[in-house]
Coordinates of C-alpha atoms and ligand atoms in Angstrom, one line a residue:
Chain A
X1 CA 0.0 0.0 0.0
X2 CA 1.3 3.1 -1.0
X3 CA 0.7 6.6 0.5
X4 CA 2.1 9.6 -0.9
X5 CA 2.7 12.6 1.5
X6 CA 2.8 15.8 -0.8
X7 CA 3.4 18.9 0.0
X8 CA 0.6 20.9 -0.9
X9 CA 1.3 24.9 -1.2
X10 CA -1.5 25.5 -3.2
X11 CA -4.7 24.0 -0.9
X12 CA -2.3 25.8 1.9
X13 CA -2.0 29.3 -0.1
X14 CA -6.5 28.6 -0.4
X15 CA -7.1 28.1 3.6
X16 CA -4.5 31.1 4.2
X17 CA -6.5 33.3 2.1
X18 CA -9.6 32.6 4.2
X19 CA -8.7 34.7 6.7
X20 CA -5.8 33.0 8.9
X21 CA -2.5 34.6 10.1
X22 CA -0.2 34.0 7.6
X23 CA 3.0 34.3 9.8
X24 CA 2.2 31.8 12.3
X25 CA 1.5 28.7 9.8
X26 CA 3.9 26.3 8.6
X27 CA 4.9 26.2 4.4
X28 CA 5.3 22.4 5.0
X29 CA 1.8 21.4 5.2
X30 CA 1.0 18.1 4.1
X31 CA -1.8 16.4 2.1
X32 CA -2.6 12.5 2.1
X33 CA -3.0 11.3 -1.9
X34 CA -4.4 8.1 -1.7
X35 CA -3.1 5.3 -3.6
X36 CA -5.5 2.6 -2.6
X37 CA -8.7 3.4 -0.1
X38 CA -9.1 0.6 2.1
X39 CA -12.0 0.3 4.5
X40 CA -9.9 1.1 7.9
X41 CA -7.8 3.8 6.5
X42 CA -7.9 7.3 7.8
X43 CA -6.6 10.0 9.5
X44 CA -6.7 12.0 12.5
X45 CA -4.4 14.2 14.4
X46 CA -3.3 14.2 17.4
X47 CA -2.1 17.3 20.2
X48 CA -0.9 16.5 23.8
X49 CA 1.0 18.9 26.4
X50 CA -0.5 22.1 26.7
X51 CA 0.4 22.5 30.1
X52 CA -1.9 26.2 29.9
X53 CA -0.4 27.9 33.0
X54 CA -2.3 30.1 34.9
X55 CA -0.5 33.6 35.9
X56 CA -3.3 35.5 37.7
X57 CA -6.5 37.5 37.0
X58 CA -7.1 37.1 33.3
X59 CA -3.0 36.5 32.2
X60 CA -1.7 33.6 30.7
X61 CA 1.8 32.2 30.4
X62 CA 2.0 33.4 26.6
X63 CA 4.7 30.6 25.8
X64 CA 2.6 27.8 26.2
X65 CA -0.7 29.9 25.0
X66 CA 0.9 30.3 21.5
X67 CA 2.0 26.5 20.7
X68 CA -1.2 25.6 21.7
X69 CA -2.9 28.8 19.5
X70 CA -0.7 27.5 16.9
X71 CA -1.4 23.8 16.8
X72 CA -5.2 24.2 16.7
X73 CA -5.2 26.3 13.7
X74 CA -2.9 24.2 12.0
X75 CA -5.0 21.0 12.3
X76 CA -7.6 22.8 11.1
X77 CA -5.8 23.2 7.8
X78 CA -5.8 19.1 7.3
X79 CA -6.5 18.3 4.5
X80 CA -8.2 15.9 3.7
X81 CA -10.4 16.5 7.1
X82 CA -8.9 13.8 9.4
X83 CA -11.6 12.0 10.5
X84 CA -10.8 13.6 14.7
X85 CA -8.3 15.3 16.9
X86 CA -6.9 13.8 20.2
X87 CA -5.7 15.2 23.0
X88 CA -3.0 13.9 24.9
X89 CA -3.3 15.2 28.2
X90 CA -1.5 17.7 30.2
X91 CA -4.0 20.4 28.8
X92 CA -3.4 22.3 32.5
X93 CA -0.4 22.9 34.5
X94 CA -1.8 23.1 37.8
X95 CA -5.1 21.5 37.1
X96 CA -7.2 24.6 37.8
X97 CA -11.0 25.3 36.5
X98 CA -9.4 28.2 34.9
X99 CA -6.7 26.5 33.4
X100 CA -8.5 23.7 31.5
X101 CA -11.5 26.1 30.6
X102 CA -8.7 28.6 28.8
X103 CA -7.7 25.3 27.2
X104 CA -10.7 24.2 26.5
X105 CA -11.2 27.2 24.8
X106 CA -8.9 27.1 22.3
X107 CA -9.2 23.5 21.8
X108 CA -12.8 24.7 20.7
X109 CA -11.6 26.4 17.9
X110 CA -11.1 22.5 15.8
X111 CA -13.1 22.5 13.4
X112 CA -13.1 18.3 13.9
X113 CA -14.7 16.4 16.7
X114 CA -12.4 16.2 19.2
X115 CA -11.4 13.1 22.2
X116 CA -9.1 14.2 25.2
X117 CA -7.3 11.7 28.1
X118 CA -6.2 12.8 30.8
X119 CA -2.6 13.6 31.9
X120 CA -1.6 14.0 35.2
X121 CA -1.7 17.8 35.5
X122 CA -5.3 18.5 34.9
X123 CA -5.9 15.3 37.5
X124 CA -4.1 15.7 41.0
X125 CA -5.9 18.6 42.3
X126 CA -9.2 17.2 42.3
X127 CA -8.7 13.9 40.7
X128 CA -10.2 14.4 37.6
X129 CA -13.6 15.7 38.2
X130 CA -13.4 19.3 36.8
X131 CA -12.1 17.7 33.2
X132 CA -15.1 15.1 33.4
X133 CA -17.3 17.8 32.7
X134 CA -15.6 19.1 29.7
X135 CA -14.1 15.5 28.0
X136 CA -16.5 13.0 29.6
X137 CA -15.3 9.6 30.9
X138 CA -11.3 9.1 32.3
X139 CA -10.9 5.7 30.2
X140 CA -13.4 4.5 27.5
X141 CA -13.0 2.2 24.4
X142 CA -15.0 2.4 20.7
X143 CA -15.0 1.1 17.3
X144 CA -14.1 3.0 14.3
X145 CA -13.7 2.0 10.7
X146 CA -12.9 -1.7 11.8
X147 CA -10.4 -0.3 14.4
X148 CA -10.8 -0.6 18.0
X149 CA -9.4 2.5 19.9
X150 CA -9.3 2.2 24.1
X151 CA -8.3 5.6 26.0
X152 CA -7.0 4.5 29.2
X153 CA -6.1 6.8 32.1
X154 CA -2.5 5.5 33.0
X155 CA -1.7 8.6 35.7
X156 CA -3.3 7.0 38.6
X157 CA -0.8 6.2 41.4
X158 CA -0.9 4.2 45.1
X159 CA -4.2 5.3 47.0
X160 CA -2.0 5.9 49.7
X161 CA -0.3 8.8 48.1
X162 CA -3.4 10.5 46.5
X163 CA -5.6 10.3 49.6
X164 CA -3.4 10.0 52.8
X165 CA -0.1 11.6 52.6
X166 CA -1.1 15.4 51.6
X167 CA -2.9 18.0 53.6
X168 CA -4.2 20.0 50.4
X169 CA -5.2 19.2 47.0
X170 CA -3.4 21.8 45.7
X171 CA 0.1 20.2 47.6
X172 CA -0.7 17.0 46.4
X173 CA -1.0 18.7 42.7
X174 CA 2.4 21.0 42.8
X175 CA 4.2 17.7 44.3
X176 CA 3.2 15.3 41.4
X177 CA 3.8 18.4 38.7
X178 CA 7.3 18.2 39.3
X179 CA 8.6 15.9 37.1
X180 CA 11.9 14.9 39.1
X181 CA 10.4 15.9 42.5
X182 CA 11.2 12.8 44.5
X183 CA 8.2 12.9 46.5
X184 CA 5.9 11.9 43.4
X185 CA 4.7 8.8 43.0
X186 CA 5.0 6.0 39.5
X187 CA 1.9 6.2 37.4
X188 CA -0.5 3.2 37.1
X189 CA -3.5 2.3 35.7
X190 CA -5.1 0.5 38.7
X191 CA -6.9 -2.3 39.5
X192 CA -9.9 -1.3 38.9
X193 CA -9.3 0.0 35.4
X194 CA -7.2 -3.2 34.7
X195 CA -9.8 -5.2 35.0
X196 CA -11.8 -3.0 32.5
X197 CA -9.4 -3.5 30.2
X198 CA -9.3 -7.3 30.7
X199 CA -13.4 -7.1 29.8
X200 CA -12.6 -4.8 26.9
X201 CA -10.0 -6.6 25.0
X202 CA -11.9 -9.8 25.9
X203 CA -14.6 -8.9 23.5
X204 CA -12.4 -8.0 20.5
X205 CA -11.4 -10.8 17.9
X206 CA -7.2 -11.3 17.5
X207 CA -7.1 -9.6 14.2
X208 CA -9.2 -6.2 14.7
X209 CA -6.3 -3.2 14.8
X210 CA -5.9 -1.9 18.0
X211 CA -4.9 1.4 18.9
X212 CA -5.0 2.9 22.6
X213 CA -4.3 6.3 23.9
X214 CA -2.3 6.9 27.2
X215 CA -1.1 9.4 28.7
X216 CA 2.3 7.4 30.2
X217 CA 4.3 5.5 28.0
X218 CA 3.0 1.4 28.7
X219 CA 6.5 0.3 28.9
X220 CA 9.3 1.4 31.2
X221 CA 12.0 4.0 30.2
X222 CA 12.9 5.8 33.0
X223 CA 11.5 6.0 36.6
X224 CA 12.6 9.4 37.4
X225 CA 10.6 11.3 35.5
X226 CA 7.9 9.0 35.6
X227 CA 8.3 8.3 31.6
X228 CA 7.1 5.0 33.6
X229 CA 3.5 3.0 33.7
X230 CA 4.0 0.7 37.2
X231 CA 2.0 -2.5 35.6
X232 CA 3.7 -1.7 31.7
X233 CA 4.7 -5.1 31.6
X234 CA 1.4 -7.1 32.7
X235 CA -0.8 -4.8 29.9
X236 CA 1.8 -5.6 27.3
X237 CA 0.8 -9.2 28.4
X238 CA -2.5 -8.6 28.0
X239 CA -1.9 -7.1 24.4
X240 CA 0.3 -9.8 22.9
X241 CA -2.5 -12.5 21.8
X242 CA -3.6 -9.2 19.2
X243 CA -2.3 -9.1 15.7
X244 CA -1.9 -5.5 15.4
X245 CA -1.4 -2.9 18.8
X246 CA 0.2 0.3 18.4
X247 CA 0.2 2.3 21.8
X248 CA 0.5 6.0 21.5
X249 CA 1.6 8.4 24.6
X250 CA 2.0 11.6 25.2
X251 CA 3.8 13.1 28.6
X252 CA 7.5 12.7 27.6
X253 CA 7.6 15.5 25.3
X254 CA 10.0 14.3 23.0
X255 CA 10.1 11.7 19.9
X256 CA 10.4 8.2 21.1
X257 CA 9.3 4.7 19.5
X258 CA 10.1 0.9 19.8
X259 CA 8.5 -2.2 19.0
X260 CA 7.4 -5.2 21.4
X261 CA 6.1 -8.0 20.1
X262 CA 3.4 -6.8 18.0
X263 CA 3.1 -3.9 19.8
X264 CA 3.7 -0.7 18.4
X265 CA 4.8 2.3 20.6
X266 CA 5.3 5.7 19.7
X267 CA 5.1 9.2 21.5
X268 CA 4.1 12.5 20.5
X269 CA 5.7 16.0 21.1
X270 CA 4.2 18.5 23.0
X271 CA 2.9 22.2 22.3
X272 CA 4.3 23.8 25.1
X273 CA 8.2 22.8 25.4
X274 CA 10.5 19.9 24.6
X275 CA 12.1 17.6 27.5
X276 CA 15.7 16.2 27.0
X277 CA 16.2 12.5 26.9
X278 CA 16.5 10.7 30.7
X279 CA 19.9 10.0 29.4
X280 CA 21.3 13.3 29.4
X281 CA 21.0 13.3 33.3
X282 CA 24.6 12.3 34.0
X283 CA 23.1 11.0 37.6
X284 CA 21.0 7.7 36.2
X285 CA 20.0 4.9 34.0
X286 CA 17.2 5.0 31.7
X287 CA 16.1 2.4 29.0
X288 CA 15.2 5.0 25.6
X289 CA 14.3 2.1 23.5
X290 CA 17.3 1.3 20.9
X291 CA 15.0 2.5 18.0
X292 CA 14.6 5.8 18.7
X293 CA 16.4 8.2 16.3
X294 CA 16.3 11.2 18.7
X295 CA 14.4 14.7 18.1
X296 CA 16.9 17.4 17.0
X297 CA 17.8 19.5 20.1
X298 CA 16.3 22.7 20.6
X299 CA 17.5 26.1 19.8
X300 CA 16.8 28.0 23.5
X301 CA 16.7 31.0 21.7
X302 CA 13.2 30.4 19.6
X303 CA 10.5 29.7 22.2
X304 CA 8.3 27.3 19.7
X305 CA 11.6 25.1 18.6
X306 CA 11.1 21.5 19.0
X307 CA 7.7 22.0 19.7
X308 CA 4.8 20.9 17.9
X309 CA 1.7 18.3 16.8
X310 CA 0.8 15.3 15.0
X311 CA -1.5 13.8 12.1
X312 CA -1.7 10.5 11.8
X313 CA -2.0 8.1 9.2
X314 CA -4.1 4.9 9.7
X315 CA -3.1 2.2 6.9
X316 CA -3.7 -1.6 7.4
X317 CA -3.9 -1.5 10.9
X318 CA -0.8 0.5 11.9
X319 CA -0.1 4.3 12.3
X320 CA 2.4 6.5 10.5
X321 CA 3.4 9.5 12.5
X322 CA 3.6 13.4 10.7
X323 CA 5.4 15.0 13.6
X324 CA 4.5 19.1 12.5
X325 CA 7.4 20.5 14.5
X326 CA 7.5 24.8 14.8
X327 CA 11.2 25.9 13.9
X328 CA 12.3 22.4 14.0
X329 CA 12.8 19.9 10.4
X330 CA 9.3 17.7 10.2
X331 CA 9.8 14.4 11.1
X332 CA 7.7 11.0 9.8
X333 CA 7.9 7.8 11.7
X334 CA 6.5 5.6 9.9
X335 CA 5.5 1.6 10.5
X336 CA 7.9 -0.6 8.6
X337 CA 6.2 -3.4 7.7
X338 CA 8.9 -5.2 5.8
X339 CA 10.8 -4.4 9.1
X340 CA 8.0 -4.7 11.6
X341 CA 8.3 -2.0 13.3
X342 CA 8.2 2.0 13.2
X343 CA 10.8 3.7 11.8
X344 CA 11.9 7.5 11.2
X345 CA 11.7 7.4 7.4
X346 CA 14.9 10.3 7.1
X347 CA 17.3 8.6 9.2
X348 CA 17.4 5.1 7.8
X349 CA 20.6 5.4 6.9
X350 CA 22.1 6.1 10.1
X351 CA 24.8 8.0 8.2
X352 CA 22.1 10.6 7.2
X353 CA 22.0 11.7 11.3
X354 CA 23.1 15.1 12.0
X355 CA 24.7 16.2 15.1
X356 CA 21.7 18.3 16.3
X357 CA 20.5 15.0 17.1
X358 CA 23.3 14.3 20.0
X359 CA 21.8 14.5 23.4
X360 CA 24.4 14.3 26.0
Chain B
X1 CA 69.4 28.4 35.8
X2 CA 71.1 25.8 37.9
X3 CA 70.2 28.0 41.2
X4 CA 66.8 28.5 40.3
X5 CA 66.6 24.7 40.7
X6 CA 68.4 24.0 43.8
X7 CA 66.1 27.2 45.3
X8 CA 62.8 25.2 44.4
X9 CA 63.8 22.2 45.7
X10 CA 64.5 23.7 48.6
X11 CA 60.9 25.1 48.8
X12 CA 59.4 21.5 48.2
X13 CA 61.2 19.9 51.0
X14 CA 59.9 22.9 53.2
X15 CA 56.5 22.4 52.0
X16 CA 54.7 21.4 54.6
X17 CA 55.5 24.8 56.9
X18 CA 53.8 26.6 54.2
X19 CA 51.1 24.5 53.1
X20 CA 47.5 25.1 53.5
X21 CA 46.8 22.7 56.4
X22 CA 43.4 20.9 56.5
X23 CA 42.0 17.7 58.1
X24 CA 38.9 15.6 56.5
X25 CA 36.6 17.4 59.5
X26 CA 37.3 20.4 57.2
X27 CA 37.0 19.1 54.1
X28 CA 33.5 17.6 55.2
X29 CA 32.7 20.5 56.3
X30 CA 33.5 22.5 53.0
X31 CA 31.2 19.9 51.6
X32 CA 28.6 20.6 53.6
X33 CA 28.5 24.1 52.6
X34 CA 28.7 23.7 49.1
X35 CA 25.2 21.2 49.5
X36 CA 23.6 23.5 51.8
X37 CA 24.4 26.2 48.7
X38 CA 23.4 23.5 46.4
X39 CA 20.3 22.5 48.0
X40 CA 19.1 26.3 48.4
X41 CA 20.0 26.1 44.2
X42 CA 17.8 23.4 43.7
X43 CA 14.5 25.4 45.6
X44 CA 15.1 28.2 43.4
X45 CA 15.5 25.7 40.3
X46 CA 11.8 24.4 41.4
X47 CA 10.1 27.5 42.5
X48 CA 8.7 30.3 40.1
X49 CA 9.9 32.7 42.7
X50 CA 12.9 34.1 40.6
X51 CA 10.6 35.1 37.4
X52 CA 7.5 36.5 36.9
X53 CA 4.9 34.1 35.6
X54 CA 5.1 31.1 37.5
X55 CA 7.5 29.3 35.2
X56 CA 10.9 27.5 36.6
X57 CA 13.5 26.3 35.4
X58 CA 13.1 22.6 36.1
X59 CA 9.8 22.4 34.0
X60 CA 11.7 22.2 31.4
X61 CA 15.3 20.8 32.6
X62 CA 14.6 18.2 35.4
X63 CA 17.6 17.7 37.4
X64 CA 19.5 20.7 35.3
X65 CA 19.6 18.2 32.3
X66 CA 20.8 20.0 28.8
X67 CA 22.0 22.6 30.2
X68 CA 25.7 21.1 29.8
X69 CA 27.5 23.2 32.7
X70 CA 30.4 21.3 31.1
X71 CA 30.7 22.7 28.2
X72 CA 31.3 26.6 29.5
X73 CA 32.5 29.0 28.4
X74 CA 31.2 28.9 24.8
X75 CA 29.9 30.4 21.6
X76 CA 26.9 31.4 21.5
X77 CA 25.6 32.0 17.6
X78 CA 22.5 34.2 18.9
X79 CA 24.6 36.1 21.3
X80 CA 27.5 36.8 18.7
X81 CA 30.6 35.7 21.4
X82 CA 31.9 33.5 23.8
X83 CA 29.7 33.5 27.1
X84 CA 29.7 32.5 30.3
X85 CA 27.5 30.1 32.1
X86 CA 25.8 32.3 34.4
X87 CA 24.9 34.5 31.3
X88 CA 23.1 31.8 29.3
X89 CA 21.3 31.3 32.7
X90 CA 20.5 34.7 32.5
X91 CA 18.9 34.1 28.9
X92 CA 16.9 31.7 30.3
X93 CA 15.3 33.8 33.4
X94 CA 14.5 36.8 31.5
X95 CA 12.8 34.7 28.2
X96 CA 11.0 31.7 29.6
X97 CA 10.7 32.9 33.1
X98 CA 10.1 36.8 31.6
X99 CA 12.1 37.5 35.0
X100 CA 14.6 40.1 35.8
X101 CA 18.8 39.1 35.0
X102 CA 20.7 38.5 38.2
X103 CA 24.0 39.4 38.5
X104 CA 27.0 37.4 38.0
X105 CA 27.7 37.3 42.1
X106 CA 24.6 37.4 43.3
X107 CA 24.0 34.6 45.8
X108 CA 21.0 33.1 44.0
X109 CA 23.0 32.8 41.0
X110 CA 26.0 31.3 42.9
X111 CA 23.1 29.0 44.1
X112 CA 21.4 28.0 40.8
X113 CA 25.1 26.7 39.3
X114 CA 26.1 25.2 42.0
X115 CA 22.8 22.8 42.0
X116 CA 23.4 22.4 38.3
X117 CA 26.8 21.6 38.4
X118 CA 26.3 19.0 41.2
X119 CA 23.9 17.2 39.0
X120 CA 26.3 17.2 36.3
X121 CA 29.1 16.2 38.4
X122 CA 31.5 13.4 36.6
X123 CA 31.1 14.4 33.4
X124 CA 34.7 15.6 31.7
X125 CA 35.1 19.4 31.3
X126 CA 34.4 20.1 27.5
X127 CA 34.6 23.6 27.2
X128 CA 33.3 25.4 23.7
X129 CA 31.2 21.9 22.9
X130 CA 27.6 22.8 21.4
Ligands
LIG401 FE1 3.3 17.1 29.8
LIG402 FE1 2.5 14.4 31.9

């Protein structure tokens, strides 16, 4: 099956003529041109780590404001429509009502019907409740064109922690917010949940795609930074009797992907700011999975550098991922299928790296 | 030449009336210092308190990572020349953080670098590396 990825200037030069800000969309806008039209392919897009931060009164933190601005009205330019947007969580920094309703807010300017997870910053100050309202269930499954998609909440932690070591919710939120504070706690998807899952997947034949949405990577990569799902190894159990599984995460804001089994894995960037690697920190041991060709580093000097969004291209029961990346070379990982697994379709040839890709 | 020689060898066998004395209780307590400096460097890494719109520095470097302490001084294409350290930390307060520059000896700034060269520590000196 062959999918072309063109660049189409002209549909881009149409939609910028309708009234958008020229300045702040991308020239690399990309158009699927389809070769063969199966029943299960499509596309949708997918955006993940806001992290809207409230200042005070009616002010913003204008940084993570704009990539978010900026990915919304760039989706919107998809053409053809994909068929719905994602979010990936960590739409709030703190968790606040005012937080997730500013994000909300722009979210609301898709044009596309839109799904949302939650990430672990719009859930510790009051676990969840406030983002109900505006995205519905925390974990859900459904069908679509002969896929079956499951959106799990994987930022749960020990019951202990989130209901008897903190005196405030707001404590218990700043403590799990920082991302090396040594006083958080591993995410996990609980017991409660896990059995859901074990119902779910119960009810879906070997060979229907699978593709689930999680906030925390399913496998383990590093501990520290919670880029870390406590029972990653007794879901990937789970998944293995399934032909086809490709696991997409948001929360480590950077590219990452690797192959288990027959599951696929692959992460998204986030709107707000890039993260480096665990491995950079000279003081532990991570696991990136072997894979990964690494996201160029980030210039400090241009606020929107290595940030970005996704579309995504569903073909045959895997994903291939557009990563639209502001001030930063586009990237496609695509799934290999010769190989097996996904594969950054520029860097092959690992003689074709450059050195903005050394993370040390 | 030759009494140059026999003048510094004279010095070395001396050495130890002129040498800066010090047992380990002093040298654990130097150490103790420098983490009590440290540790005051890592609150002010967490907390928004040194800019002005809640933002810190460890959102988006957890335990200092790529900030390469290591490889300072060095070129800085934006900047035009060879900076140091605490003024690519200064960079980083007054964009992200939209705070005000601190100077090169002010105490908080003394703090910051020490906490992010103690979570560097062991890696070589690399000076100039991008
Ligand atoms: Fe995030
Ligand atoms: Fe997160």
């Amino acid at each position: 099956m062959n999918h072309d990825i063109v660049n189409d200037r002209r549909r881009f030069l149409k939609a910028t003529m309708s009234g958008l800000v020229i300045s702040a969309l991308p020239i690399s806008l990309v158009r699927l041109s389809y070769a063969a039209q199966g029943g299960s392919d499509f596309t949708f897009a997918y955006i993940s780590d806001a992290h809207i931060q409230h200042v005070k009164g009616t002010k913003f933190v204008r940084n993570w404001d704009r990539g978010l601005i900026r990915a919304v009205a760039e989706a919107n330019l998809l053409e053809p429509k994909p068929d719905f947007v994602f979010f990936g969580g960590d739409l709030a920094q703190l968790g606040t009502k005012a937080e997730l309703d500013h994000g909300a807010e722009i979210l609301s300017g898709l044009k596309h019907k839109m799904h949302a997870i939650l990430g672990e910053h719009d859930y510790y100050l009051d676990l969840g409740e406030y983002w109900s309202k505006l995205y519905g269930d925390h974990y859900r499954s459904w069908d679509h064109k002969g896929v079956h998609f499951i959106a799990l909440n994987s930022i749960k932690t020990y019951d202990k922690w989130t209901f008897d070591r903190w005196e405030s919710p707001e404590r218990r939120m700043h403590e799990m917010a920082g991302l090396d504070n040594p006083n958080s706690s591993p995410f996990m998807v609980g017991e409660k949940q896990m059995k859901w899952l074990q119902k779910d997947l119960s009810k879906v034949s070997k060979n229907t795609p699978i593709i689930i949405f999680s906030h925390s990577p399913l496998q383990k990569i590093y501990k520290g930074w919670n880029f870390w799902t406590e029972e990653a190894d007794e879901i990937q159990q789970m998944l293995k009797p399934f032909d086809q599984v490709n696991v997409i995460y948001g929360h480590v804001h950077q590219i990452q992907y690797n192959q288990i089994g027959n599951i696929a894995f692959n992460s998204v960037m986030a709107t707000a700011w890039p993260w480096p690697y665990p491995e950079t920190y000279a003081q532990a041991e991570s696991h990136l999975p072997i894979l990964t060709v690494p996201m160029n580093r980030a210039d400090p000097f241009n606020e929107r550098d290595a940030t970005g969004w996704q579309f995504m291209n569903v073909h045959s029961g895997r994903v291939d991922l557009e990563f639209s990346l502001h001030n930063n070379t586009n990237r496609k990982v695509a799934f290999n299928e010769a190989a097996g697994h996904p594969q950054d379709m520029s860097y092959v040839d690992p003689a074709n790296r450059n050195p903005a890709q050394r993370h040390y | 030449m030759k009494r140059i020689t026999i003048f510094m060898v004279f010095i070395c066998l001396a050495g130890p009336s002129f040498a800066d004395e010090f047992t380990q209780a002093d040298a654990d307590r130097w150490m103790a210092e420098f983490n009590l400096v440290a540790e005051e460097g890592r609150r002010l890494w967490s907390s928004p308190e040194i800019g002005t719109n809640g933002v810190a520095c460890g959102q988006c470097h957890p335990n200092a990572a790529n900030t390469h302490p290591e490889t300072y001084p060095k070129f800085q294409k934006q900047l035009g020349r060879v900076i140091q350290l605490w003024e690519m930390f200064n960079w980083c307060l007054r964009n992200p953080l939209e705070g005000k520059e601190m100077a090169a000896d002010d105490p908080r700034m003394i703090a910051l670098q020490a906490y992010a060269l103690k979570e560097r520590r062991g890696v070589k000196l690399d000076p100039g590396k991008h």
